[in-house]
């Protein structure tokens, strides 16, 4: 049974490989985004050496690694689940001797592996050549960072699954999916690091899972956290991963009892 789930990873990876030209062009688009934010922050800093605890070099690295990490953890599982609920194909998949949500997680991971190898790595190399990106020299920081972006993928995927499952109850959750995407980019620290939020905003983020997606792993990568703070950040990610399992299980149980297929 476990082998079957791994097969979904392989199939999704090969599917993405068939459309790899889109991702090669995506590297250029992400490089343009990083460049736009790089020059924007350069203008904001002016003659200042630090802002909100970020040096200019740390901010440049933060912007680059945040966008590249986003390339790994980003997926459209919420839209896939929603479409399968609306067209009724979810009913067929639920009759199979596999866990539907686990299949979606594996498919998302297959896409993530593709993005990591053919998008994130070459994109980071390009960003390092074009901008003043400072890479960590400590191997342990690299190891912890890759562990943390794995949890970034898990937490972001959990939020996508929750958003997609809402289609069981509202039938059309397009607005919810768009709102979720904007909130993730804004509140996770991709657009603006959470350190620049007002005090009440930073306090609110402590009670939400968004900082665990981008801000915490990127802060570790840039060297803004001590060893103790790094392990604390990792524990926060693990905690949110465990917490988000609860609403997913509850929503899935409720959804299975009230499956309604439009036109089916």
Tab-separated table of C-alpha atoms in Angstrom:
chain	number	residue	atom	x	y	z
A	1	UNK	CA	0.000	0.000	0.000
A	2	UNK	CA	2.830	2.418	0.847
A	3	UNK	CA	4.396	1.673	-2.537
A	4	UNK	CA	1.167	2.792	-4.187
A	5	UNK	CA	1.414	6.201	-2.518
A	6	UNK	CA	5.013	6.614	-3.657
A	7	UNK	CA	3.855	5.820	-7.173
A	8	UNK	CA	1.671	8.943	-7.053
A	9	UNK	CA	4.816	10.980	-6.318
A	10	UNK	CA	6.561	9.523	-9.367
A	11	UNK	CA	3.558	10.024	-11.651
A	12	UNK	CA	3.113	13.662	-10.622
A	13	UNK	CA	6.836	14.314	-11.073
A	14	UNK	CA	6.756	12.848	-14.597
A	15	UNK	CA	3.610	14.822	-15.394
A	16	UNK	CA	5.305	18.056	-14.353
A	17	UNK	CA	8.369	17.049	-16.356
A	18	UNK	CA	6.236	16.934	-19.491
A	19	UNK	CA	5.509	20.660	-19.051
A	20	UNK	CA	8.948	21.695	-17.805
A	21	UNK	CA	9.233	24.598	-20.280
A	22	UNK	CA	6.654	26.443	-18.192
A	23	UNK	CA	8.909	26.103	-15.171
A	24	UNK	CA	12.018	27.189	-17.023
A	25	UNK	CA	10.195	30.397	-17.900
A	26	UNK	CA	9.015	30.528	-14.299
A	27	UNK	CA	12.644	30.781	-13.159
A	28	UNK	CA	12.937	34.002	-15.150
A	29	UNK	CA	9.668	35.318	-13.702
A	30	UNK	CA	10.820	34.586	-10.156
A	31	UNK	CA	14.192	36.216	-10.883
A	32	UNK	CA	12.331	39.333	-12.040
A	33	UNK	CA	10.252	39.294	-8.833
A	34	UNK	CA	13.394	38.973	-6.725
A	35	UNK	CA	15.034	41.783	-8.685
A	36	UNK	CA	12.030	44.064	-8.214
A	37	UNK	CA	12.011	43.466	-4.449
A	38	UNK	CA	15.803	43.795	-4.308
A	39	UNK	CA	15.794	47.298	-5.816
A	40	UNK	CA	12.704	48.249	-3.801
A	41	UNK	CA	14.377	47.332	-0.513
A	42	UNK	CA	17.619	49.001	-1.605
A	43	UNK	CA	15.618	52.211	-2.064
A	44	UNK	CA	13.860	51.764	1.284
A	45	UNK	CA	17.145	51.239	3.117
A	46	UNK	CA	18.869	54.226	1.532
A	47	UNK	CA	21.870	54.980	3.733
A	48	UNK	CA	20.569	52.911	6.667
A	49	UNK	CA	22.627	49.863	7.605
A	50	UNK	CA	19.805	47.942	9.314
A	51	UNK	CA	16.024	48.027	9.425
A	52	UNK	CA	13.956	45.879	11.809
A	53	UNK	CA	17.093	43.882	12.570
A	54	UNK	CA	17.831	43.129	8.891
A	55	UNK	CA	21.056	44.239	7.264
A	56	UNK	CA	20.961	44.978	3.545
A	57	UNK	CA	22.723	41.661	2.825
A	58	UNK	CA	20.322	39.726	5.036
A	59	UNK	CA	17.321	41.355	3.360
A	60	UNK	CA	18.646	40.501	-0.094
A	61	UNK	CA	19.198	36.894	0.944
A	62	UNK	CA	15.797	36.781	2.689
A	63	UNK	CA	13.988	37.974	-0.446
A	64	UNK	CA	15.779	35.453	-2.671
A	65	UNK	CA	15.352	32.452	-0.399
A	66	UNK	CA	11.718	33.327	0.410
A	67	UNK	CA	10.712	33.301	-3.244
A	68	UNK	CA	12.740	30.189	-4.003
A	69	UNK	CA	11.265	28.349	-0.997
A	70	UNK	CA	7.823	29.377	-2.242
A	71	UNK	CA	8.633	27.614	-5.503
A	72	UNK	CA	9.015	24.374	-3.525
A	73	UNK	CA	6.048	24.518	-1.156
A	74	UNK	CA	3.560	26.092	-3.577
A	75	UNK	CA	0.892	23.867	-5.140
A	76	UNK	CA	-2.666	24.035	-6.436
A	77	UNK	CA	-4.114	21.152	-4.428
A	78	UNK	CA	-6.926	23.378	-3.168
A	79	UNK	CA	-8.081	23.987	-6.732
A	80	UNK	CA	-7.616	20.314	-7.698
A	81	UNK	CA	-9.697	19.114	-4.752
A	82	UNK	CA	-12.351	21.739	-5.386
A	83	UNK	CA	-12.632	20.811	-9.073
A	84	UNK	CA	-12.879	17.098	-8.263
A	85	UNK	CA	-15.652	17.798	-5.780
A	86	UNK	CA	-17.589	19.914	-8.257
A	87	UNK	CA	-17.284	17.508	-11.206
A	88	UNK	CA	-18.027	14.467	-9.033
A	89	UNK	CA	-14.788	12.578	-9.674
A	90	UNK	CA	-14.027	12.661	-5.955
A	91	UNK	CA	-16.819	10.100	-5.447
A	92	UNK	CA	-14.977	7.593	-7.638
A	93	UNK	CA	-11.675	8.208	-5.867
A	94	UNK	CA	-13.274	7.756	-2.450
A	95	UNK	CA	-14.327	4.215	-3.421
A	96	UNK	CA	-10.720	3.162	-4.029
A	97	UNK	CA	-8.747	1.345	-1.281
A	98	UNK	CA	-6.491	4.357	-0.723
A	99	UNK	CA	-6.738	7.475	1.393
A	100	UNK	CA	-7.848	10.351	-0.831
A	101	UNK	CA	-6.139	13.051	1.223
A	102	UNK	CA	-2.895	11.081	1.407
A	103	UNK	CA	-2.966	10.721	-2.383
A	104	UNK	CA	-3.304	14.487	-2.710
A	105	UNK	CA	-0.419	15.015	-0.292
A	106	UNK	CA	1.786	12.663	-2.319
A	107	UNK	CA	0.837	14.344	-5.574
A	108	UNK	CA	1.706	17.709	-4.061
A	109	UNK	CA	5.037	16.335	-2.893
A	110	UNK	CA	5.802	15.004	-6.373
A	111	UNK	CA	5.217	18.504	-7.711
A	112	UNK	CA	7.350	19.926	-4.912
A	113	UNK	CA	10.271	17.621	-5.730
A	114	UNK	CA	10.072	18.703	-9.353
A	115	UNK	CA	10.032	22.369	-8.349
A	116	UNK	CA	12.943	21.794	-5.962
A	117	UNK	CA	15.200	20.169	-8.548
A	118	UNK	CA	14.242	22.072	-11.700
A	119	UNK	CA	13.021	25.379	-10.303
A	120	UNK	CA	14.292	26.198	-6.814
A	121	UNK	CA	17.923	25.049	-7.193
A	122	UNK	CA	18.610	26.654	-10.604
A	123	UNK	CA	16.608	29.712	-9.554
A	124	UNK	CA	18.700	30.131	-6.415
A	125	UNK	CA	21.899	29.789	-8.446
A	126	UNK	CA	20.660	32.480	-10.835
A	127	UNK	CA	19.676	34.778	-7.956
A	128	UNK	CA	23.093	34.297	-6.346
A	129	UNK	CA	24.809	35.312	-9.593
A	130	UNK	CA	22.620	38.376	-10.146
A	131	UNK	CA	22.227	39.740	-6.616
A	132	UNK	CA	24.254	39.987	-3.427
A	133	UNK	CA	22.915	36.780	-1.872
A	134	UNK	CA	24.938	35.447	1.081
A	135	UNK	CA	24.739	31.684	1.456
A	136	UNK	CA	25.288	30.018	4.869
A	137	UNK	CA	28.702	28.449	5.435
A	138	UNK	CA	27.475	26.215	8.274
A	139	UNK	CA	26.323	22.800	6.915
A	140	UNK	CA	23.968	22.366	9.881
A	141	UNK	CA	22.113	25.540	8.918
A	142	UNK	CA	21.532	24.086	5.463
A	143	UNK	CA	20.247	20.822	6.943
A	144	UNK	CA	17.884	22.598	9.323
A	145	UNK	CA	16.687	24.878	6.526
A	146	UNK	CA	15.753	21.951	4.264
A	147	UNK	CA	13.967	20.264	7.166
A	148	UNK	CA	12.064	23.494	7.784
A	149	UNK	CA	10.988	23.991	4.169
A	150	UNK	CA	9.733	20.386	4.244
A	151	UNK	CA	7.431	21.465	7.073
A	152	UNK	CA	6.636	24.614	5.079
A	153	UNK	CA	5.377	22.328	2.335
A	154	UNK	CA	3.354	20.240	4.789
A	155	UNK	CA	1.715	23.238	6.487
A	156	UNK	CA	0.950	25.028	3.222
A	157	UNK	CA	-0.474	21.803	1.790
A	158	UNK	CA	-2.636	21.329	4.881
A	159	UNK	CA	-4.061	24.825	4.400
A	160	UNK	CA	-4.682	24.023	0.733
A	161	UNK	CA	-6.470	20.794	1.648
A	162	UNK	CA	-8.657	22.615	4.168
A	163	UNK	CA	-9.516	25.279	1.591
A	164	UNK	CA	-10.257	22.684	-1.087
A	165	UNK	CA	-12.476	20.625	1.232
A	166	UNK	CA	-14.680	23.668	1.814
A	167	UNK	CA	-16.132	22.932	-1.637
A	168	UNK	CA	-18.069	20.108	0.045
A	169	UNK	CA	-19.979	22.709	2.037
A	170	UNK	CA	-20.106	25.861	-0.103
A	171	UNK	CA	-20.003	24.219	-3.582
A	172	UNK	CA	-18.059	27.176	-5.053
A	173	UNK	CA	-15.040	28.221	-2.997
A	174	UNK	CA	-13.212	30.237	-5.656
A	175	UNK	CA	-13.257	33.402	-3.553
A	176	UNK	CA	-11.976	31.527	-0.522
A	177	UNK	CA	-9.081	30.066	-2.509
A	178	UNK	CA	-8.055	33.480	-3.797
A	179	UNK	CA	-8.265	34.994	-0.329
A	180	UNK	CA	-6.183	32.146	1.106
A	181	UNK	CA	-3.451	32.642	-1.496
A	182	UNK	CA	-3.207	36.367	-0.779
A	183	UNK	CA	-3.153	35.772	2.985
A	184	UNK	CA	-0.424	33.128	2.725
A	185	UNK	CA	1.844	35.376	0.639
A	186	UNK	CA	1.225	38.423	2.826
A	187	UNK	CA	1.162	36.931	6.315
A	188	UNK	CA	3.856	34.300	5.776
A	189	UNK	CA	6.441	37.003	5.113
A	190	UNK	CA	6.979	36.608	1.363
A	191	UNK	CA	5.864	40.150	0.555
A	192	UNK	CA	7.034	41.851	3.764
A	193	UNK	CA	9.039	40.156	6.554
A	194	UNK	CA	6.989	39.803	9.728
A	195	UNK	CA	9.687	41.754	11.609
A	196	UNK	CA	8.331	44.867	9.848
A	197	UNK	CA	4.778	44.273	11.116
A	198	UNK	CA	3.538	46.460	13.994
A	199	UNK	CA	3.789	44.970	17.484
A	200	UNK	CA	0.140	43.849	17.508
A	201	UNK	CA	0.619	42.240	14.080
A	202	UNK	CA	3.670	40.277	15.210
A	203	UNK	CA	1.763	39.153	18.307
A	204	UNK	CA	-1.152	37.996	16.135
A	205	UNK	CA	1.207	35.980	13.918
A	206	UNK	CA	2.243	33.949	16.979
A	207	UNK	CA	-1.292	32.519	16.984
A	208	UNK	CA	-1.454	31.795	13.256
A	209	UNK	CA	0.400	29.201	11.155
A	210	UNK	CA	1.517	31.560	8.386
A	211	UNK	CA	4.930	32.548	9.771
A	212	UNK	CA	5.857	28.855	9.883
A	213	UNK	CA	5.595	28.695	6.082
A	214	UNK	CA	8.137	31.302	4.988
A	215	UNK	CA	9.331	33.708	7.668
A	216	UNK	CA	10.802	31.218	10.126
A	217	UNK	CA	12.816	29.081	7.650
A	218	UNK	CA	14.017	32.181	5.774
A	219	UNK	CA	15.105	33.826	9.035
A	220	UNK	CA	17.089	30.707	9.906
A	221	UNK	CA	18.705	30.666	6.460
A	222	UNK	CA	19.804	34.308	6.714
A	223	UNK	CA	21.408	33.736	10.117
A	224	UNK	CA	19.095	36.057	12.038
A	225	UNK	CA	18.317	33.384	14.636
A	226	UNK	CA	20.508	31.890	17.330
A	227	UNK	CA	20.792	28.125	17.756
A	228	UNK	CA	18.140	28.128	20.493
A	229	UNK	CA	15.795	30.285	18.404
A	230	UNK	CA	16.348	28.004	15.411
A	231	UNK	CA	15.215	24.899	17.272
A	232	UNK	CA	12.300	26.857	18.733
A	233	UNK	CA	11.255	27.862	15.200
A	234	UNK	CA	11.389	24.222	14.114
A	235	UNK	CA	9.231	23.221	17.078
A	236	UNK	CA	6.690	25.869	16.079
A	237	UNK	CA	6.466	24.302	12.623
A	238	UNK	CA	6.074	20.798	14.052
A	239	UNK	CA	3.397	22.085	16.416
A	240	UNK	CA	1.348	23.699	13.651
A	241	UNK	CA	1.654	20.595	11.480
A	242	UNK	CA	0.205	18.512	14.340
A	243	UNK	CA	-2.532	21.046	15.115
A	244	UNK	CA	-3.734	21.354	11.515
A	245	UNK	CA	-4.268	17.598	11.271
A	246	UNK	CA	-7.256	17.941	13.639
A	247	UNK	CA	-9.479	20.244	11.507
A	248	UNK	CA	-8.555	18.276	8.376
A	249	UNK	CA	-9.694	14.982	9.942
A	250	UNK	CA	-12.890	16.548	11.317
A	251	UNK	CA	-13.758	18.257	8.028
A	252	UNK	CA	-13.023	15.109	6.012
A	253	UNK	CA	-15.291	13.010	8.242
A	254	UNK	CA	-18.073	15.556	7.945
A	255	UNK	CA	-17.584	15.882	4.174
A	256	UNK	CA	-17.816	12.130	3.602
A	257	UNK	CA	-21.194	12.045	5.377
A	258	UNK	CA	-22.693	14.777	3.219
A	259	UNK	CA	-21.148	14.204	-0.228
A	260	UNK	CA	-23.211	16.056	-2.807
A	261	UNK	CA	-22.216	15.819	-6.472
A	262	UNK	CA	-23.493	18.578	-8.727
A	263	UNK	CA	-25.133	17.082	-11.773
A	264	UNK	CA	-24.283	13.560	-10.593
